[in-house]
Coordinates of C-alpha atoms and ligand atoms in Angstrom, one line a residue:
X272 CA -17.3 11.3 -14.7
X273 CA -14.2 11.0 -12.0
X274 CA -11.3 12.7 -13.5
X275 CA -8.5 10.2 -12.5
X276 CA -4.7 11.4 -11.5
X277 CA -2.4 8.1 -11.5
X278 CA 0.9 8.4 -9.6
X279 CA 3.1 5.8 -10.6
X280 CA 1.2 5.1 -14.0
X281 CA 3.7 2.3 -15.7
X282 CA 4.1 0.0 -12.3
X283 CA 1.8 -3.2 -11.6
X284 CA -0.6 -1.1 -10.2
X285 CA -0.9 2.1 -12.7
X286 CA -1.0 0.0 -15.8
X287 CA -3.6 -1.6 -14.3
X288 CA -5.8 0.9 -12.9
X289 CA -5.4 2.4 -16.6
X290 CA -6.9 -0.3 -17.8
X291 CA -9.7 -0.4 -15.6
X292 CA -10.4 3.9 -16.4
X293 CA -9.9 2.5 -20.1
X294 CA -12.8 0.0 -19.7
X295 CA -15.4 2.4 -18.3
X296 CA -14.6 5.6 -20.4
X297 CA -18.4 7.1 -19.6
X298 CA -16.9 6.8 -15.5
X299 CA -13.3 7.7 -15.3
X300 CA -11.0 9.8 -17.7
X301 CA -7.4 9.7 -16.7
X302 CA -6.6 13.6 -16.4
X303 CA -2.8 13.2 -15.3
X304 CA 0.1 10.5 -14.8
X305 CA 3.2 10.8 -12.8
X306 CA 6.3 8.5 -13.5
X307 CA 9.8 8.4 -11.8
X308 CA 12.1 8.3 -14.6
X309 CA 10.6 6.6 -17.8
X310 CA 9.0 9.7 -19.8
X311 CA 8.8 8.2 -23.3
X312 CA 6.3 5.6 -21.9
X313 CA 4.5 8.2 -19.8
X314 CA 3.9 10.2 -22.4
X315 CA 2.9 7.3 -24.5
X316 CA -0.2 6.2 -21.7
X317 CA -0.9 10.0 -22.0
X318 CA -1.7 9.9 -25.5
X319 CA -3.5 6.7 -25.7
X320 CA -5.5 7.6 -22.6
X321 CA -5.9 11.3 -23.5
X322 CA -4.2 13.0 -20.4
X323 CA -3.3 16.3 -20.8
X324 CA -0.6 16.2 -18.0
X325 CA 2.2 14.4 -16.8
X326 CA 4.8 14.4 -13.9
X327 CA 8.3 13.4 -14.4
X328 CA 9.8 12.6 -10.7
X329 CA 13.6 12.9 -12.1
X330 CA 14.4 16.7 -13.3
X331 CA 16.9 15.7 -16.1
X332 CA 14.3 13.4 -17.5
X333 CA 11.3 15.5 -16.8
X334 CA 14.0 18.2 -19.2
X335 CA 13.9 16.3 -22.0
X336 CA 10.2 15.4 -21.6
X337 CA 9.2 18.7 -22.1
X338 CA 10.9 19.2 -25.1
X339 CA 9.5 15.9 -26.6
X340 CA 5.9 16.5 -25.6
X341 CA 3.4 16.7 -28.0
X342 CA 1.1 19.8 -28.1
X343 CA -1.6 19.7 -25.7
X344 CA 0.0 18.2 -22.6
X345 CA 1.6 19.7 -20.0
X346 CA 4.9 18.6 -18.5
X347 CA 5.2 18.9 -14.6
X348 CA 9.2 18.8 -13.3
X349 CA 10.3 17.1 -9.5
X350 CA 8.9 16.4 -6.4
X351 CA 7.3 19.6 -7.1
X352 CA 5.6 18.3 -9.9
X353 CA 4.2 15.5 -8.4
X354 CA 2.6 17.2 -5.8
X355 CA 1.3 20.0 -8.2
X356 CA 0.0 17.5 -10.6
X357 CA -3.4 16.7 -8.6
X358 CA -5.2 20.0 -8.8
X359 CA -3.3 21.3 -12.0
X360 CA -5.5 17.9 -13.9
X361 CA -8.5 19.2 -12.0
X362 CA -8.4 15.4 -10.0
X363 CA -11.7 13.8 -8.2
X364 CA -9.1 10.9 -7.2
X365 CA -5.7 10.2 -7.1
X366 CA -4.5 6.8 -7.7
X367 CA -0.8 7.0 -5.8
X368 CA 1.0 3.7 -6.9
X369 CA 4.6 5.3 -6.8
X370 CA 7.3 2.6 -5.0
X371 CA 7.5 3.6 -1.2
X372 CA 7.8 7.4 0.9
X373 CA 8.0 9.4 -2.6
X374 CA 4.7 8.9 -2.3
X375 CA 4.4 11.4 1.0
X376 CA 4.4 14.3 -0.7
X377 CA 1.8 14.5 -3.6
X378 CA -0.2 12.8 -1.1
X379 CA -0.3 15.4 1.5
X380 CA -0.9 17.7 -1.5
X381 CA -3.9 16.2 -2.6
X382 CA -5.2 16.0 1.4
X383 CA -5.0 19.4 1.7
X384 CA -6.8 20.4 -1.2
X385 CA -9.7 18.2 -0.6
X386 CA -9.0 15.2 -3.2
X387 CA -9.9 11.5 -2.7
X388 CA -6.8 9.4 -2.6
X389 CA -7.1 5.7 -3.7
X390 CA -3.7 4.6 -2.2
X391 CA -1.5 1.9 -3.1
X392 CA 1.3 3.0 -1.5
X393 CA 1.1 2.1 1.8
X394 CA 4.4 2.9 3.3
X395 CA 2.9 6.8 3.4
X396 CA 0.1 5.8 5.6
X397 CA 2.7 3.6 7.7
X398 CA 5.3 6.6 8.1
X399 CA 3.1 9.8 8.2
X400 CA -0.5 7.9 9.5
X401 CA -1.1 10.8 11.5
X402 CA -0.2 14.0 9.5
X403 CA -1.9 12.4 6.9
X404 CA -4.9 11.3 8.4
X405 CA -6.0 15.1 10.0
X406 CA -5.0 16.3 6.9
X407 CA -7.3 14.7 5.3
X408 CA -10.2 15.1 8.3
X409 CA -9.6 18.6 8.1
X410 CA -9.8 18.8 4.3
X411 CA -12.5 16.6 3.9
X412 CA -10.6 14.3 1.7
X413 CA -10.7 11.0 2.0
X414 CA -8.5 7.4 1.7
X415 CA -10.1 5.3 0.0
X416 CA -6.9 1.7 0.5
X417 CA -6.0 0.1 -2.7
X418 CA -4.5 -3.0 -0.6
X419 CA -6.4 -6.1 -1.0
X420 CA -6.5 -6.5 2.8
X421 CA -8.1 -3.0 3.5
X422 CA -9.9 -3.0 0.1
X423 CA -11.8 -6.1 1.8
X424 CA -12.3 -4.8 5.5
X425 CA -13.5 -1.5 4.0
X426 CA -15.9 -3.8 2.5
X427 CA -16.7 -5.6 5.3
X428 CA -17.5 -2.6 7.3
X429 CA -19.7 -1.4 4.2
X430 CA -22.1 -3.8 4.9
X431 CA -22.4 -2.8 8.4
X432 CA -22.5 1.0 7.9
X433 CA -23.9 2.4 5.3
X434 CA -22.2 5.5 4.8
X435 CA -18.9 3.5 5.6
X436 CA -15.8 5.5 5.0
X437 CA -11.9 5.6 5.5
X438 CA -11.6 8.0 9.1
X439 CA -15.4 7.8 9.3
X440 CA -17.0 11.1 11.6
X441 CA -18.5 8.4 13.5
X442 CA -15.0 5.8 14.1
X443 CA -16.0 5.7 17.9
X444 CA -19.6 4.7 16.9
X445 CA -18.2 2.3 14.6
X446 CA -15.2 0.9 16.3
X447 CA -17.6 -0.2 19.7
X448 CA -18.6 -2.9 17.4
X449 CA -15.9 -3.9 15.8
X450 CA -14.1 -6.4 18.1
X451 CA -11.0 -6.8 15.7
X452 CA -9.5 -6.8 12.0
X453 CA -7.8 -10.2 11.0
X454 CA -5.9 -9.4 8.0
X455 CA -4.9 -12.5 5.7
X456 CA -1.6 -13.2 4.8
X457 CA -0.5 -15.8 1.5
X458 CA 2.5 -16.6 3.9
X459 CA 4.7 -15.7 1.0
X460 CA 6.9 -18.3 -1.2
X461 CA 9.0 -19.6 1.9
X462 CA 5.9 -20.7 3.8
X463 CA 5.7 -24.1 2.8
X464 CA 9.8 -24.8 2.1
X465 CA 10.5 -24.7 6.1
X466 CA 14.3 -26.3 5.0
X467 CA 15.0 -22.8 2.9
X468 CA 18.7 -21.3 4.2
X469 CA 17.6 -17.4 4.3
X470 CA 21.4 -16.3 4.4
X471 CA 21.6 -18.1 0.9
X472 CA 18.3 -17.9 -1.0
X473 CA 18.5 -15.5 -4.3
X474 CA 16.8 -12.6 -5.7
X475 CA 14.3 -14.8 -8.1
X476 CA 13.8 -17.3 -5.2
X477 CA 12.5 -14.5 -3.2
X478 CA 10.5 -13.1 -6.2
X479 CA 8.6 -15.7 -7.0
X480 CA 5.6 -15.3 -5.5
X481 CA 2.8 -17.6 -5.4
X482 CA -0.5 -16.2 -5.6
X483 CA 0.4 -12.7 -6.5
X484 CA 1.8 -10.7 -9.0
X485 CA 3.3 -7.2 -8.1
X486 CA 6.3 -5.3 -8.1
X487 CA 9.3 -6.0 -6.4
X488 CA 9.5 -3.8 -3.2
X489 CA 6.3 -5.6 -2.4
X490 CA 7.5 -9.1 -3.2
X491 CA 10.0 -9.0 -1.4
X492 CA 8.3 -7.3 1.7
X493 CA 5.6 -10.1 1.3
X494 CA 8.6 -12.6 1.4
X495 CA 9.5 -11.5 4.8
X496 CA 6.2 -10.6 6.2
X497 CA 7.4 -6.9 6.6
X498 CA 4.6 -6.8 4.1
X499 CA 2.0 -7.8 6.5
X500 CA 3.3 -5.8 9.5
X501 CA 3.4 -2.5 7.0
X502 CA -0.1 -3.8 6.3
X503 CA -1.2 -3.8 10.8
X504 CA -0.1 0.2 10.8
X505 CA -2.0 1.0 7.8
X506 CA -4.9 -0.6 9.0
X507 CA -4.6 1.2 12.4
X508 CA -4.8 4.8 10.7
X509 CA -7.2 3.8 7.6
X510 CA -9.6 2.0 10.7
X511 CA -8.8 3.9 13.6
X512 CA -8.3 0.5 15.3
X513 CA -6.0 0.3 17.9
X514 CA -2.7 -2.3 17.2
X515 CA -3.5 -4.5 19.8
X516 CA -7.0 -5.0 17.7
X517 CA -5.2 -6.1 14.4
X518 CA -4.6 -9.9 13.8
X519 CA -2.5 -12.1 11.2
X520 CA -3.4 -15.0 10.3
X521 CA -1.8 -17.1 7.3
X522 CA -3.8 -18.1 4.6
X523 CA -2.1 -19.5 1.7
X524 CA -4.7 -19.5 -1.4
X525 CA -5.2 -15.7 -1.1
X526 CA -9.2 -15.9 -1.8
X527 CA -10.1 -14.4 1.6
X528 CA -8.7 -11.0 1.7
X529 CA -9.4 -10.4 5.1
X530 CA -11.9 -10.1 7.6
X531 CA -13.7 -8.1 10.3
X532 CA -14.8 -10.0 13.8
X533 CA -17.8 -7.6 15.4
X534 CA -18.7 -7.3 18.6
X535 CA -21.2 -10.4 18.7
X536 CA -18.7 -13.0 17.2
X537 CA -20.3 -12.4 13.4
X538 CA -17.1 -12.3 11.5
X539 CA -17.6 -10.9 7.6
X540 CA -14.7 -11.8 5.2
X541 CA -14.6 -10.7 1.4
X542 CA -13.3 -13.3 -1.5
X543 CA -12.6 -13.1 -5.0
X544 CA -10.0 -14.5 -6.6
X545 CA -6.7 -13.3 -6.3
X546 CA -6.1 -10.0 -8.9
X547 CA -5.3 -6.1 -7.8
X548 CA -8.0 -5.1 -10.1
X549 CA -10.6 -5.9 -7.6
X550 CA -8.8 -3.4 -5.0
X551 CA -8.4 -0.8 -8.0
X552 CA -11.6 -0.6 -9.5
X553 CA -13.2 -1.1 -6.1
X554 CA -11.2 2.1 -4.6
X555 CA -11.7 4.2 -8.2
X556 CA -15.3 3.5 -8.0
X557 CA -16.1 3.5 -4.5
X558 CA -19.0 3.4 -3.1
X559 CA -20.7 2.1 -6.3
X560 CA -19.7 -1.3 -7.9
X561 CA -19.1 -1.9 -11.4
X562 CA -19.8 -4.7 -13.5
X563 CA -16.6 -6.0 -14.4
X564 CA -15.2 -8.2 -17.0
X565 CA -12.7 -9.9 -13.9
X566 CA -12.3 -13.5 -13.5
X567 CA -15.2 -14.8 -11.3
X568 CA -14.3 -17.2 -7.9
X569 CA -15.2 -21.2 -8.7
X570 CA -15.4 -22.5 -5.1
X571 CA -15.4 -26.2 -6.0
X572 CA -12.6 -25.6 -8.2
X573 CA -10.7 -23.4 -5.8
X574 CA -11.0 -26.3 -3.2
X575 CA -10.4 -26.6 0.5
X576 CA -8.9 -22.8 2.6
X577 CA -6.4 -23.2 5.0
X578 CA -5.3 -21.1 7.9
X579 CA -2.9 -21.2 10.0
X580 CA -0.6 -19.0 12.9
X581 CA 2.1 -16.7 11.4
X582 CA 5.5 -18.2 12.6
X583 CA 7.1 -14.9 14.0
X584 CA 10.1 -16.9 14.8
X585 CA 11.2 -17.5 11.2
X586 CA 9.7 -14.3 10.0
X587 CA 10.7 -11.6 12.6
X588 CA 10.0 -8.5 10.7
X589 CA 6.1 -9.3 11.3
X590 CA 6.8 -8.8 14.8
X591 CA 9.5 -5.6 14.2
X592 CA 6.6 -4.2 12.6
X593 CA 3.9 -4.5 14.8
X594 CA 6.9 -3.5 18.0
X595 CA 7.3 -0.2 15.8
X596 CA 3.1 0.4 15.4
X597 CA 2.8 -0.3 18.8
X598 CA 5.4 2.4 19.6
X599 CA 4.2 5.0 17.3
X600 CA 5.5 8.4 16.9
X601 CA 8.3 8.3 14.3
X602 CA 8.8 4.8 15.2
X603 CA 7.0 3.3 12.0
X604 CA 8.4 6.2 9.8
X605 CA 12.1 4.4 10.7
X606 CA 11.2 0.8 10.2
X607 CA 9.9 1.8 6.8
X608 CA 13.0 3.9 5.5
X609 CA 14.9 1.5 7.1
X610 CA 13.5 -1.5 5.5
X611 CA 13.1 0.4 2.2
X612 CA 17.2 0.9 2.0
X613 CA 17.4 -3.0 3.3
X614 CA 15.1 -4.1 0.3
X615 CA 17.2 -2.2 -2.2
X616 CA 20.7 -3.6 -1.0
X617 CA 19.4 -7.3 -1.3
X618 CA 17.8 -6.4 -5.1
X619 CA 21.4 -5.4 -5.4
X620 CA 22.7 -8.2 -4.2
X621 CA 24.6 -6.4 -1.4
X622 CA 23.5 -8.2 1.6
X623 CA 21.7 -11.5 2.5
X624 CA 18.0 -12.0 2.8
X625 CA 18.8 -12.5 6.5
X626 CA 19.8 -9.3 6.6
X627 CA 16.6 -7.2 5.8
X628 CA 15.4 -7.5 9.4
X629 CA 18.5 -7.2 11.6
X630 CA 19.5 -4.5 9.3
X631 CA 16.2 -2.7 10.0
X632 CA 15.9 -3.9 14.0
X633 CA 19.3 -2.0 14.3
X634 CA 18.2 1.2 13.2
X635 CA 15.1 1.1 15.5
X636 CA 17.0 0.3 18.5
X637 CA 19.1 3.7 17.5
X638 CA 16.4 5.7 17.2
X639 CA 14.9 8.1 19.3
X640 CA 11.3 8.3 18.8
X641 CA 9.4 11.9 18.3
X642 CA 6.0 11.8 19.3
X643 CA 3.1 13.1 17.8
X644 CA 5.1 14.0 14.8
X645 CA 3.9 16.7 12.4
X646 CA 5.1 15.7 8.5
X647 CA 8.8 17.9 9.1
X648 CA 9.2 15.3 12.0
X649 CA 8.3 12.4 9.8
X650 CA 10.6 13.5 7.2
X651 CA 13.6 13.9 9.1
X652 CA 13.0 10.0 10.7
X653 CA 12.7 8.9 7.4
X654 CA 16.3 10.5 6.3
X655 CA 18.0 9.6 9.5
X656 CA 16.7 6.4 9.1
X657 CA 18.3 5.8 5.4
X658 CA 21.4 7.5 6.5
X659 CA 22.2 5.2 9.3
X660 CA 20.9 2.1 7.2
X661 CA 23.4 3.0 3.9
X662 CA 26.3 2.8 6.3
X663 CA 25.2 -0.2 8.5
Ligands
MG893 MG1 -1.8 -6.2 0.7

């Protein structure tokens, strides 16, 4: 029996990874769930699944949570909270599905006291890949990517090693045979309308997506490709592959969800069809498979797969985010906050979808980088970077 913590338990990701510990109850129980603002929910997923502890991110609302709680579960309060919540519920695993760097914290937490992190949120591994990562190594904890793309080259790389794991003991061993990733992009909703104005398209435009369903941050990050840059710097600390080794290619129907090229031209890509539950249960499970009740792939339905070049020239943030991976240090850290502040002002309808990457490309070209930053370093990027992109 894992015991499960879920950060983030009522986005696109928790309520579906509670569903998945809810369909194998003799495998997982849900032990703790953490939630930003919305209480009266958490501590409705709490009762129904029978965890005895929640996290409420916001202090006012984690307040009146406490006094609402039923007996029998345990209210934690802040940041604080968060990152206690892990070991408090006694976690195997934590699921962290919380929107963007809020997830840096309870994730370091559970590093350093030895817990399995499935991790959704990849804007941690983007801004604090190295801290996180020796954590981690010296804890013996590992990362085990709820991301369809590294959900599929971890299984990839499965097949090849046995005892295949996230910052495996043996990376050197294993990256001498690994001649690159090529992670699959859908492309987004604006791949196939080449005519689209990007200083006039709207909110629900850009939210539309086309083979996937998620939350917004992501949606629109997948509508700009920042997605799929974010997506070449976590695969660079989950892999241990250097940048220069990490490929895009577009492929709109989303059944390949990426693909490892070894050493003797073999190339192994993983399919299914297009759901997160794959990645979820996959990453809560891991290394066992499940038999699942998920909806199976019908290749003669699904039809021809298409590939094709990212076009960098329309999309620049692809290349912004592979410039700031490349750089390293505390580079990434400030494309992320940067972009993060750049999403919210165009959910808020303050500035044009045009405006997410030159907004973010500005702060990088103000920033000078810390190397080899330890997670005080990363933190500070990460509020310089947000200060200078409220103002520009
Ligand atoms: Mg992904």
């Amino acid at each position: 029996m894992k015991k499960v913590v879920v950060l983030g338990s009522t986005g696109s990701i928790g309520t579906n990874a509670l569903r998945i510990i809810e369909a194998f109850p003799s495998r997982f129980q849900a032990t703790g769930l953490a939630v930003r603002r919305d209480y009266k929910q958490a501590l409705e997923q709490a009762q129904r699944v029978g965890a005895a502890h929640v996290a409420i991110a916001d202090e006012e609302m984690a307040a009146k949570c406490a006094a609402e709680a039923p007996a029998g579960i345990a209210v934690h309060s802040g940041e604080a909270g968060m990152s206690e919540l892990a070991a408090a519920a006694g976690a195997d695993v934590v699921l962290c599905a919380v929107v963007g760097i809020a997830g840096l914290r309870p994730v370091m937490a559970a590093a350093e006291a030895g817990i399995d992190i499935a991790l959704a949120t990849k804007e941690v591994l983007v801004a604090a890949g190295q801290p996180v990562t020796e954590a981690c190594e010296r804890h013996g904890a590992r990362i085990l990517p709820v991301d369809s793309e590294h959900s599929a080259i971890l299984q990839c790389l499965a097949g090849q090693m046995p005892d295949a794991r996230c910052r495996m003991p043996d990376a050197e061993n294993q990256r001498s045979e690994v001649r690159r990733i090529v992670l699959t992009a859908s492309g987004g909703p604006f791949r196939a309308k080449p005519d689209v104005d990007f200083d006039k398209v709207t909110i629900e435009e850009v939210l539309d997506h086309p083979s996937w369903d998620m939350g917004q941050k992501v949606t629109v990050d997948s509508a700009t490709l920042m997605n799929k840059g974010l997506e070449i710097a976590e695969a660079h600390w989950l892999f241990h592959m250097p940048v220069d080794r990490i490929d895009v290619v577009v492929h709109p129907e989303s059944i390949i969800h990426s693909m490892v090229e070894f050493v003797d031209g073999s190339v192994i890509a993983q399919m299914s069809v297009p759901d997160m539950r794959f990645a979820i249960q996959y990453a809560l499970a891991y290394p066992e498979r499940l038999e699942a009740d998920l909806p199976r792939l019908d290749l003669p339905a699904t039809g021809a797969l298409h590939f094709d070049e990212p076009d960098t020239k329309r999309f620049p943030a692809l290349a912004l985010a592979r410039d700031a991976a490349t750089r390293g240090g505390t580079m990434p850290a400030v494309l992320n906050a940067a972009n993060e502040i750049a999403v919210e002002k165009f959910l808020k309808g303050e500035i044009a979808f045009s405006r997410i990457w030159g907004l973010v490309e500005q702060v990088m070209s103000k920033h000078e980088v810390v190397d080899q930053p330890d997670i005080d370093a990363v933190t500070q990027a990460d509020a310089w970077a947000r200060e200078v992109a409220g103002e520009a």
